Coordinates of C-alpha atoms and ligand atoms in Angstrom, one line a residue:
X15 CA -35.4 -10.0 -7.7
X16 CA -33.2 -11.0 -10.9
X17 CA -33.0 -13.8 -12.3
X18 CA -30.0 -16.1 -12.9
X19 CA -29.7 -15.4 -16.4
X20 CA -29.1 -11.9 -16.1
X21 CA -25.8 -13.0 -14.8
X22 CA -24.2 -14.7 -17.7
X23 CA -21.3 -16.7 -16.4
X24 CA -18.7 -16.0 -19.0
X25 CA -15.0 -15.2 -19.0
X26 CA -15.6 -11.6 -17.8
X27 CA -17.7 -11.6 -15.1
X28 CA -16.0 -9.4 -12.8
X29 CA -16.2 -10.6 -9.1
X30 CA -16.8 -6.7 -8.0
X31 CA -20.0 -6.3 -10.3
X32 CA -21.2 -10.1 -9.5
X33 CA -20.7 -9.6 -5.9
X34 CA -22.3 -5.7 -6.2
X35 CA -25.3 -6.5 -7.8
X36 CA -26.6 -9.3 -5.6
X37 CA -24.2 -11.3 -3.3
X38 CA -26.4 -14.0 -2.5
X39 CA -27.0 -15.1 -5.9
X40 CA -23.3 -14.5 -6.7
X41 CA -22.5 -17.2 -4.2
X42 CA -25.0 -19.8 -5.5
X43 CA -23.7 -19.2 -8.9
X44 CA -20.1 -19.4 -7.8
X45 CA -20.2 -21.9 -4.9
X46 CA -23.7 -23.7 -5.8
X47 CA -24.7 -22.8 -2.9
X48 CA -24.1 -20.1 0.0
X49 CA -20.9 -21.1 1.2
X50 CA -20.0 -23.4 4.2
X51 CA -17.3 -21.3 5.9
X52 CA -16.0 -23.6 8.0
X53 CA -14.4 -26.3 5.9
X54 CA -12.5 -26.9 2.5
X55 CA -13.1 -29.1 0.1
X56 CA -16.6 -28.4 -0.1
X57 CA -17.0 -27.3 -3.9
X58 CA -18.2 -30.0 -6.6
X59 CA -20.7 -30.8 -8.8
X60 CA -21.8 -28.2 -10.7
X61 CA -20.4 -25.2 -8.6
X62 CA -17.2 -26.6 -9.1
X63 CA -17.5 -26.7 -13.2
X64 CA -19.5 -23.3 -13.3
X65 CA -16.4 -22.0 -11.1
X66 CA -13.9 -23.9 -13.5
X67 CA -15.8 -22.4 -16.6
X68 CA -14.8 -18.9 -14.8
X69 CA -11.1 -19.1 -15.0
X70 CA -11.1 -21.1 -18.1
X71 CA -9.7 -24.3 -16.7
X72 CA -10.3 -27.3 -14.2
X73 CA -8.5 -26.6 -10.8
X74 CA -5.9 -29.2 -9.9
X75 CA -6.0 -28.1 -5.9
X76 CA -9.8 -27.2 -5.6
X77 CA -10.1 -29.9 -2.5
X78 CA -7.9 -27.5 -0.8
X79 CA -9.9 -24.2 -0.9
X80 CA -11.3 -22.7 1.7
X81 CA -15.0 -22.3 1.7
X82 CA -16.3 -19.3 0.1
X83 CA -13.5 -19.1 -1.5
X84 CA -13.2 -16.4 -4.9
X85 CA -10.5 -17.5 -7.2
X86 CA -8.4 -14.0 -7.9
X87 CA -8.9 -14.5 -11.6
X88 CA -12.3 -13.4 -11.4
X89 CA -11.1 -10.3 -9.5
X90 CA -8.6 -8.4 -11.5
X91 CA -10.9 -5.6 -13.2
X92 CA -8.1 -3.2 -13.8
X93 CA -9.9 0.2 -15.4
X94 CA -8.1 1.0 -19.3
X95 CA -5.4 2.8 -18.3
X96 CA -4.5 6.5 -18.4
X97 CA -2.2 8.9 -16.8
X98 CA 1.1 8.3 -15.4
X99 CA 2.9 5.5 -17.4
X100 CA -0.3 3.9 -17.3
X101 CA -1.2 3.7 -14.0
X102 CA -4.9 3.5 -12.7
X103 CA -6.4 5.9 -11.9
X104 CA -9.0 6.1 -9.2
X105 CA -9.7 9.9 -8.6
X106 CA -8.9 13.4 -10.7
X107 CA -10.1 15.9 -7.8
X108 CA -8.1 15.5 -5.7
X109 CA -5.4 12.6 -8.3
X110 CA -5.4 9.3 -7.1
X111 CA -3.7 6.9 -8.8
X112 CA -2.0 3.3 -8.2
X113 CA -0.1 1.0 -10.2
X114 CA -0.7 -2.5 -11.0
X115 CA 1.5 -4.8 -9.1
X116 CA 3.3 -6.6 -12.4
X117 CA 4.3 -2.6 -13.3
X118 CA 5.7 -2.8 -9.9
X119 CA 8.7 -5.4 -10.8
X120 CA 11.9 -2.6 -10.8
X121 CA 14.1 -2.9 -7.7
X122 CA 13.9 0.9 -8.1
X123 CA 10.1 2.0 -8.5
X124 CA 10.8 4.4 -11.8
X125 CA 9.3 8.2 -11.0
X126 CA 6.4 7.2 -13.7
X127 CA 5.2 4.4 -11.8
X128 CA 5.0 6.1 -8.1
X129 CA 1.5 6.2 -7.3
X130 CA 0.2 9.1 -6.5
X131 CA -2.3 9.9 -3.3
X132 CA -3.3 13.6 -3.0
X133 CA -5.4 15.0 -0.3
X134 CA -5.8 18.6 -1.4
X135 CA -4.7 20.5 -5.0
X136 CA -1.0 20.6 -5.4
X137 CA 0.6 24.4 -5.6
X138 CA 0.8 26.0 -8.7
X139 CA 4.4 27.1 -7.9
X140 CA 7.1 24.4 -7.4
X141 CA 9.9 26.8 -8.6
X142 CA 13.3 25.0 -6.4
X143 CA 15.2 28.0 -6.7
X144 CA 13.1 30.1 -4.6
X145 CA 11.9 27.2 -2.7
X146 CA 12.2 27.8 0.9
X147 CA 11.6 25.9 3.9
X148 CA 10.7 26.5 8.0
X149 CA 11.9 24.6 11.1
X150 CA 10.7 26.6 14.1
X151 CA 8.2 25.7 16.6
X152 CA 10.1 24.4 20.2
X153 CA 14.0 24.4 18.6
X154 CA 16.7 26.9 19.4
X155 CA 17.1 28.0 15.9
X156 CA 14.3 28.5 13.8
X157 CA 15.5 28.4 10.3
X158 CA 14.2 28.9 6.6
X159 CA 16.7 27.4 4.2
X160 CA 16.5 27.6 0.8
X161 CA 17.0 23.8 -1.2
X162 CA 20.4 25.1 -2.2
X163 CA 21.2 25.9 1.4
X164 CA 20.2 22.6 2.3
X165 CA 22.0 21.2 0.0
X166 CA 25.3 23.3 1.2
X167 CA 24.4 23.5 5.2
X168 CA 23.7 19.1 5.4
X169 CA 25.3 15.7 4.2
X170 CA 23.2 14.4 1.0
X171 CA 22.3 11.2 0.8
X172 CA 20.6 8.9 -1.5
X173 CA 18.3 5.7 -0.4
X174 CA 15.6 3.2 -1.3
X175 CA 12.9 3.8 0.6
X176 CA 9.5 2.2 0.8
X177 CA 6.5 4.6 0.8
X178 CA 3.1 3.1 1.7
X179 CA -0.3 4.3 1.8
X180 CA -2.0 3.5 5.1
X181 CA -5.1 2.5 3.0
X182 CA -3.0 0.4 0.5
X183 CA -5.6 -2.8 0.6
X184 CA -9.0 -1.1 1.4
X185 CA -10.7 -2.4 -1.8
X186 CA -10.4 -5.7 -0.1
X187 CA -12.7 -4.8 2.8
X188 CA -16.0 -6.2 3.0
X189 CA -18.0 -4.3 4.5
X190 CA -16.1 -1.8 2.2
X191 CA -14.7 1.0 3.9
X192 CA -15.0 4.6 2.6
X193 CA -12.0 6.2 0.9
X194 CA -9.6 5.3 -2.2
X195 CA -10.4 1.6 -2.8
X196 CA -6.7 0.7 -3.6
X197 CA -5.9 -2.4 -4.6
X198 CA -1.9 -3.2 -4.3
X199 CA -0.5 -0.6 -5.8
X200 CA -0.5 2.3 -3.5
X201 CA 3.2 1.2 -2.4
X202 CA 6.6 2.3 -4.5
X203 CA 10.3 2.0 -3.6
X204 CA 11.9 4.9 -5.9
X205 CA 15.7 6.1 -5.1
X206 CA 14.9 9.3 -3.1
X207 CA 18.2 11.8 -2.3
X208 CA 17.9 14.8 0.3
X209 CA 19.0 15.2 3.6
X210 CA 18.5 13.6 7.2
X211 CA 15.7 14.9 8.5
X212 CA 17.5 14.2 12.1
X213 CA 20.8 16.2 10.8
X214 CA 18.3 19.6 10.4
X215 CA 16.1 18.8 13.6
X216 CA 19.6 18.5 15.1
X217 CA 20.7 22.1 13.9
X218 CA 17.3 23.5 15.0
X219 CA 18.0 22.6 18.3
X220 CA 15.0 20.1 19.7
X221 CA 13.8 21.6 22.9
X222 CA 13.8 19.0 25.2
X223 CA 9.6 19.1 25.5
X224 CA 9.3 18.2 22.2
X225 CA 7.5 14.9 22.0
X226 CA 5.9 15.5 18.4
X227 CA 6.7 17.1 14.6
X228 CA 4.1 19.1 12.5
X229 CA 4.7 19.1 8.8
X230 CA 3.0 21.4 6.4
X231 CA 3.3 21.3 2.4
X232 CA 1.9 24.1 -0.2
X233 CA -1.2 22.4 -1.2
X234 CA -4.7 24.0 -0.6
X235 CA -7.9 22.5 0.5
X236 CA -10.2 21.5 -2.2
X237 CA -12.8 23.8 -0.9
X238 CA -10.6 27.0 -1.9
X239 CA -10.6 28.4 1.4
X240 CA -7.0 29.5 2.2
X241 CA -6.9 29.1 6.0
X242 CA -7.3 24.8 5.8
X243 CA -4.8 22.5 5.3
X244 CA -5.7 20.0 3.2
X245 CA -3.5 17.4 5.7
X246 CA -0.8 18.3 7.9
X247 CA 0.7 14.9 10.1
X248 CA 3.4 14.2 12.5
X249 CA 5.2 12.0 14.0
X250 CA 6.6 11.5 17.6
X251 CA 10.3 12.9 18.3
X252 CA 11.8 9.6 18.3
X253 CA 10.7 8.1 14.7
X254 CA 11.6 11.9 13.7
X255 CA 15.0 11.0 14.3
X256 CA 15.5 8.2 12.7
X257 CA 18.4 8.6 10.6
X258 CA 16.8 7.4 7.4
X259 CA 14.1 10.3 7.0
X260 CA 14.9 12.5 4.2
X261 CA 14.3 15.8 3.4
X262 CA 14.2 14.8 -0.3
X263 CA 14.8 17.2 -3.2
X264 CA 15.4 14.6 -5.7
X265 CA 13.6 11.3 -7.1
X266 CA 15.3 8.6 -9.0
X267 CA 18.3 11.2 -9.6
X268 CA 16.1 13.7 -10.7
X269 CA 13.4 16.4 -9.3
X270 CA 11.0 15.4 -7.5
X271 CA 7.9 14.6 -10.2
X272 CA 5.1 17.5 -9.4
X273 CA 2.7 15.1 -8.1
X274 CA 5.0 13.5 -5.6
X275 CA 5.9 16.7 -4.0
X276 CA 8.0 18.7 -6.0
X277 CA 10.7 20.0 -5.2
X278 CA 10.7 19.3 -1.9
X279 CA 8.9 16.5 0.3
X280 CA 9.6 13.9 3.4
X281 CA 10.1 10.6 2.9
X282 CA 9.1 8.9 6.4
X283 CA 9.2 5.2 5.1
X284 CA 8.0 2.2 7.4
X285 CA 4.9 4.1 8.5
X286 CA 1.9 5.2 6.9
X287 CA 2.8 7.1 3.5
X288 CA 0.6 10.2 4.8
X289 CA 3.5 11.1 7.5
X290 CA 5.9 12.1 4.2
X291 CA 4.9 15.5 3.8
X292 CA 5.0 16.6 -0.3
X293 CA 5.6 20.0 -1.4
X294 CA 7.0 20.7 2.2
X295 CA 7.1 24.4 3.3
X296 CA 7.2 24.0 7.1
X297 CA 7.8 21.5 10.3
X298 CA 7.6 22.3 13.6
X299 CA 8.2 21.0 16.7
X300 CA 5.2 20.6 19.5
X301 CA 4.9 19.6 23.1
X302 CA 1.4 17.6 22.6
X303 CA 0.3 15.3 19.8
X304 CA 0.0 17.1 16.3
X305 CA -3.7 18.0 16.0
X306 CA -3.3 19.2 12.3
X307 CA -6.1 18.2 9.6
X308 CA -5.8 13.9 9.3
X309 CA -4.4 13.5 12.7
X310 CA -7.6 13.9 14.5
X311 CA -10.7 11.5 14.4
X312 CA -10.3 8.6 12.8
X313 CA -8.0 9.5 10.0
X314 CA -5.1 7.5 9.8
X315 CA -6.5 5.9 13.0
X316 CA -7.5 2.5 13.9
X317 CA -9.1 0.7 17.1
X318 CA -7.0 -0.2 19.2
X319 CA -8.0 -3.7 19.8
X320 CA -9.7 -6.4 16.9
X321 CA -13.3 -5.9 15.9
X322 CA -15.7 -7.9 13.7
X323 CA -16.4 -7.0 10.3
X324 CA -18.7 -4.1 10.2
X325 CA -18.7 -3.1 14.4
X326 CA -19.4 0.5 14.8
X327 CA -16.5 1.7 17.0
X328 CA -16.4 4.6 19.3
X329 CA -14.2 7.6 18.5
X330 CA -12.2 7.6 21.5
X331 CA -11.3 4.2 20.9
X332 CA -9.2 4.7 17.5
X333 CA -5.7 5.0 17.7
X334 CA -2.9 6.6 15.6
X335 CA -1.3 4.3 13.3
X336 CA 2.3 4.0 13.3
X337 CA 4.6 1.5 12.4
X338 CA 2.7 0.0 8.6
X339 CA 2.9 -4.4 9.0
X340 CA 5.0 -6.9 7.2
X341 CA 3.9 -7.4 3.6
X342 CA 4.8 -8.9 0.2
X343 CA 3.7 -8.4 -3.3
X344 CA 4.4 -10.6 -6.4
X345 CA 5.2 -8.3 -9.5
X346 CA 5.7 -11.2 -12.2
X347 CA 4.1 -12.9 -13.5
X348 CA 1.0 -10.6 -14.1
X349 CA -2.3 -11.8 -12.5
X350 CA -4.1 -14.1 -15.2
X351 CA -1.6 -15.3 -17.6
X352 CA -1.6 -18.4 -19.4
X353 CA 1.5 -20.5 -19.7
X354 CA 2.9 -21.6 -23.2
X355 CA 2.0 -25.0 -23.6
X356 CA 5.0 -26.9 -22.7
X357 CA 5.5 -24.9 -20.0
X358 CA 4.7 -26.4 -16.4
X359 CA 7.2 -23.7 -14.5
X360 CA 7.9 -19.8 -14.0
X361 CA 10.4 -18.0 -11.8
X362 CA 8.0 -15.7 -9.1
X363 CA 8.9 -12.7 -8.3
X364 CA 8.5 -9.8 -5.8
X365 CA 9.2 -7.3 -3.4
X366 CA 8.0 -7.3 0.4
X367 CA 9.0 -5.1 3.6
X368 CA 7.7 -4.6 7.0
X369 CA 7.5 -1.0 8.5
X370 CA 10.6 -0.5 10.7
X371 CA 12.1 -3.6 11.1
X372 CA 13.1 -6.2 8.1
X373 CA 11.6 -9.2 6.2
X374 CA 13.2 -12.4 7.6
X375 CA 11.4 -15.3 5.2
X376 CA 8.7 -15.2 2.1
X377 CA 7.0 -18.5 1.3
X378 CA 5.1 -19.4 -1.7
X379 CA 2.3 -21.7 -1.9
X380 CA 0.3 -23.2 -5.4
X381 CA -2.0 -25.2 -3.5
X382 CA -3.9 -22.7 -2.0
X383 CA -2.0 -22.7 1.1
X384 CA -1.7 -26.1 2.6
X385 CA 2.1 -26.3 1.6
X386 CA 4.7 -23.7 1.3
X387 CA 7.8 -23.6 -0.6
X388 CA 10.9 -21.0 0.8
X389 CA 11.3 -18.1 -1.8
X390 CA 15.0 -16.4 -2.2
X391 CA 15.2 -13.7 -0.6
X392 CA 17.6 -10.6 -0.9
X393 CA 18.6 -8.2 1.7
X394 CA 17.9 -4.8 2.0
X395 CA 20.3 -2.3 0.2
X396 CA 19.6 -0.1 2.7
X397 CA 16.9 0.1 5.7
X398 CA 13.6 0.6 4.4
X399 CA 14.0 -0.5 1.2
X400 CA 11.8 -3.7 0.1
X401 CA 13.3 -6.5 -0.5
X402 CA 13.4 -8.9 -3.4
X403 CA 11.7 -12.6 -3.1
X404 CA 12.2 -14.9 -6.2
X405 CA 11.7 -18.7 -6.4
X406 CA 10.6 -21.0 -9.7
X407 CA 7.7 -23.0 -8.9
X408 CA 6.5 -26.1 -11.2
X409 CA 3.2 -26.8 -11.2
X410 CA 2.1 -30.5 -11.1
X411 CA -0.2 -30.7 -13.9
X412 CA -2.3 -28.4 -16.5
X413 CA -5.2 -26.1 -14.6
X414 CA -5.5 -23.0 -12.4
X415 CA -3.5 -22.5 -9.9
X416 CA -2.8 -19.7 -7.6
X417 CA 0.3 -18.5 -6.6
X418 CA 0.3 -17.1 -2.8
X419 CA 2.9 -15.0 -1.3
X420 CA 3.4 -14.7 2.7
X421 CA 6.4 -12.7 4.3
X422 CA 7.2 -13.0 7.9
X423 CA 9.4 -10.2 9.3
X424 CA 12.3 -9.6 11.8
X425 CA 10.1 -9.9 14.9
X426 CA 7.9 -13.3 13.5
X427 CA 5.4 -11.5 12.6
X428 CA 3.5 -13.2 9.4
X429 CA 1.2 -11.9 6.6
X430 CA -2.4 -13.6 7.3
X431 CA -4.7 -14.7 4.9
X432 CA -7.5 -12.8 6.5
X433 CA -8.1 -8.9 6.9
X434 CA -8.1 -7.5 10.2
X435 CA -11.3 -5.4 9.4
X436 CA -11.3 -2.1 11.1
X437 CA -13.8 0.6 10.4
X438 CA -11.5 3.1 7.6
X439 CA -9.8 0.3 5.8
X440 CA -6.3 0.6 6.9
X441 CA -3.2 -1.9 6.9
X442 CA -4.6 -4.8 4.7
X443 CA -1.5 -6.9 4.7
X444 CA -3.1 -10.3 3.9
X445 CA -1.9 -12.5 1.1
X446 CA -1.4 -11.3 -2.1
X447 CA -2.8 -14.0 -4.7
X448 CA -1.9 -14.3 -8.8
X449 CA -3.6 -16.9 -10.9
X450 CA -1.7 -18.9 -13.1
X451 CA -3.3 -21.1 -15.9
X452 CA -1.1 -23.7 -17.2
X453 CA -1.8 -25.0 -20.3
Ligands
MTE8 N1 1.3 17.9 1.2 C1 0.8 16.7 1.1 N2 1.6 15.7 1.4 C2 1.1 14.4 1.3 C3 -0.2 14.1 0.9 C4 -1.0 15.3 0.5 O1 -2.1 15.1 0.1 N3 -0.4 16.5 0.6 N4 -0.6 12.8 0.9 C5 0.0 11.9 1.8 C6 -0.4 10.5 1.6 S1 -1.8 10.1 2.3 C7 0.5 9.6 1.0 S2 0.1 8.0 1.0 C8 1.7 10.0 0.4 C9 1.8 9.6 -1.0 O2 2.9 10.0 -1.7 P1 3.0 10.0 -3.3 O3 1.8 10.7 -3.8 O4 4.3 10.6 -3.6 O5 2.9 8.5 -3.7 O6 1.9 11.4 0.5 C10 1.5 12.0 1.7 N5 2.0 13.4 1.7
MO9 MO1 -2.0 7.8 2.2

């Protein structure tokens, strides 16, 4: 059993290592006691300094915390960071990487701060001039097209399109689900320019049984053996179609960067990021539900009703996950930072979206929730991309605050504060949280 002390409570006690080592005694040192979980305003006394003494200030709102509460400056452990324009990296075999939400702040996500979320080993060769590319399956007209005949053969476009990893969130999960433990930052919105995926299903000729797509890239399975796919997903027919897929051979007005599927990928935005094939060699169209590697199981799946943290859930019961929920992040200020003195207000910023359909309202609260103010919010410049919330806040007096984002979409559908728990950590949309200490 350890003892108390070997927790020093100091400015850098990280909530993951606090809460790793021994939860109970985390809570009592945080909360003074296990938590009450069904009311606010239950922090005092000494929990209530010992938490202050955490964040490095007293906290004007604290009546209005939930119990068990965790203020989020004890949570942001970002690792030194490497790699891409400084972007964290959670895995090298296969690379892994996100970017921390205040590097997310461009409209246009540059091609250095992508994340990156590989399954297998990217190809060795991603030479665009002998690059070429399969639609056959159940179509009229197989084809293999070079880029350049893409290029000549369809209309190019350019958009803003939101790519999101289905586990974007999963570090959140408690239990903790197995798999990357992103935090926020395994979601970008870069300037992607190809063609319609539609326009070339279109010229392949779509049998008419053809309910779902197969897409296969040039990356091998990390076990060497040359007859697996590392992931090969789908979608059905229908979100196929939809006119703002691209078959994308340039990012941000240049290639594609290698580890984002050069020099040729799919960008399906709206649903989970694992349906844009990288490095894309092949589709093809099927008359039953792609089986490829990550389709089956409980990859990319979910149960298809609620569950309890933690319930075991039977296979059959997991369903493919489509559409990816409404969702908003704030990119300035940075998590942590300390206003001048003098200072008592800052202009919050963001971006949020909402799979296929488009963010209607984002409200910000400072008072842990109990009121809301209306953010500005921009619209789309084209489907799919996020959108831009901004809205100056003045904080009533000096302390820690938080500053809460919540985006409701098209079809009233609002970010909770909660997780929906489900067994492989998918689809955390809840609030995202930055502190702010006010001096
Ligand atoms: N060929 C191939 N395509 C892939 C993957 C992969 O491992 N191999 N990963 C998928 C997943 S799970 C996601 S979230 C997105 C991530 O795209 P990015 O790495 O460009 O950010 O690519 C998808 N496309
Ligand atoms: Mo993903």
């Amino acid at each position: 059993m350890p003892r108390d002390d070997d927790y020093a409570v100091s400015g850098d006690v990280k909530l993951f290592d606090l809460y790793d080592k021994d939860p109970e005694l985390a809570d009592k040192i945080i909360f003074g006691r296990v938590a009450d979980k069904n009311r606010r305003g239950f922090l005092k006394g000494a929990g209530l300094a010992t938490m202050g003494a955490i964040v490095g200030a007293g906290i004007p709102f604290h009546a209005n915390m939930p119990a068990g509460f965790v203020p989020v400056a004890m949570a942001s452990n970002h690792d030194p960071m490497m790699g891409k324009d400084a972007i964290t990296i959670l895995n090298d075999r296969p690379v892994n990487a996100e970017t921390p939400a205040h590097m997310l702040d461009d409209d246009i996500t540059p091609t250095s701060r992508h994340f990156v979320r590989n399954n297998g080993i990217p190809p060795e060769d991603m030479n665009a001039g002998t690059w070429e590319f399969t639609v056959d399956g159940l179509v009229d007209n197989p084809m293999t097209l070079s880029i350049a005949d893409l290029k000549s053969k369809f209309e190019v476009v350019t958009k803003r399109l939101t790519i999101e990893c289905g586990g974007n969130g999963r570090a959140a999960f408690d239990p903790p689900a197995k798999g990357n433990q992103w935090t926020y930052g395994a979601v970008a919105c870069s300037e992607w320019t190809g063609v319609r995926y539609a326009d070339v299903l279109k010229a392949a000729g779509v049998k008419s049984n053809v309910i779902y797509t197969a897409h296969v890239g040039a990356d091998s399975h990390l076990s060497g053996d040359e007859t697996k796919l590392p992931i090969s997903r789908g979608v059905p027919i229908d979100k196929a179609m939809n006119p703002n897929n691209l078959i994308a051979f340039a990012q941000n007005g240049n290639d594609i960067h290698p580890m984002n599927g050069a020099p040729l990928r799919l960008v399906v935005p709206g649903w989970p990021g694992s349906c844009s094939q990288k490095w894309l060699k092949r589709v093809y169209m099927r008359d039953v539900v792609h089986d490829g590697p990550k389709m089956t199981g409980k990859a990319y799946r979910k149960p298809g009703y609620p569950v309890a943290p933690g319930t075991k859930v039977p296979k059959e019961d997991f369903e493919i996950i489509e559409e990816m929920p409404v969702k908003s992040l704030i990119t300035f200020p940075e998590t942590g930072v300390n206003l001048p003195a003098g200072q008592d207000s800052v202009q919050i910023r963001g971006h949020a979206w909402a799979g296929d359909v488009e963010v209607s309202s984002v409200e910000l609260s400072i008072d842990f929730g109990v009121t809301w103010i209306k953010a500005d919010l921009q619209n789309p410049v084209n489907p799919y991309a996020w959108q831009r919330f901004s809205q100056t806040v003045k904080f009533p007096t000096k302390g820690y605050y938080e500053v809460w984002a919540r985006a409701t979409d098209s079809r009233d559908r609002m970010q909770p504060f909660a997780i929906a728990w489900n067994p492989k950590g998918y689809l955390n949309n809840s609030m995202h949280r930055v502190a702010v200490m006010v001096a």
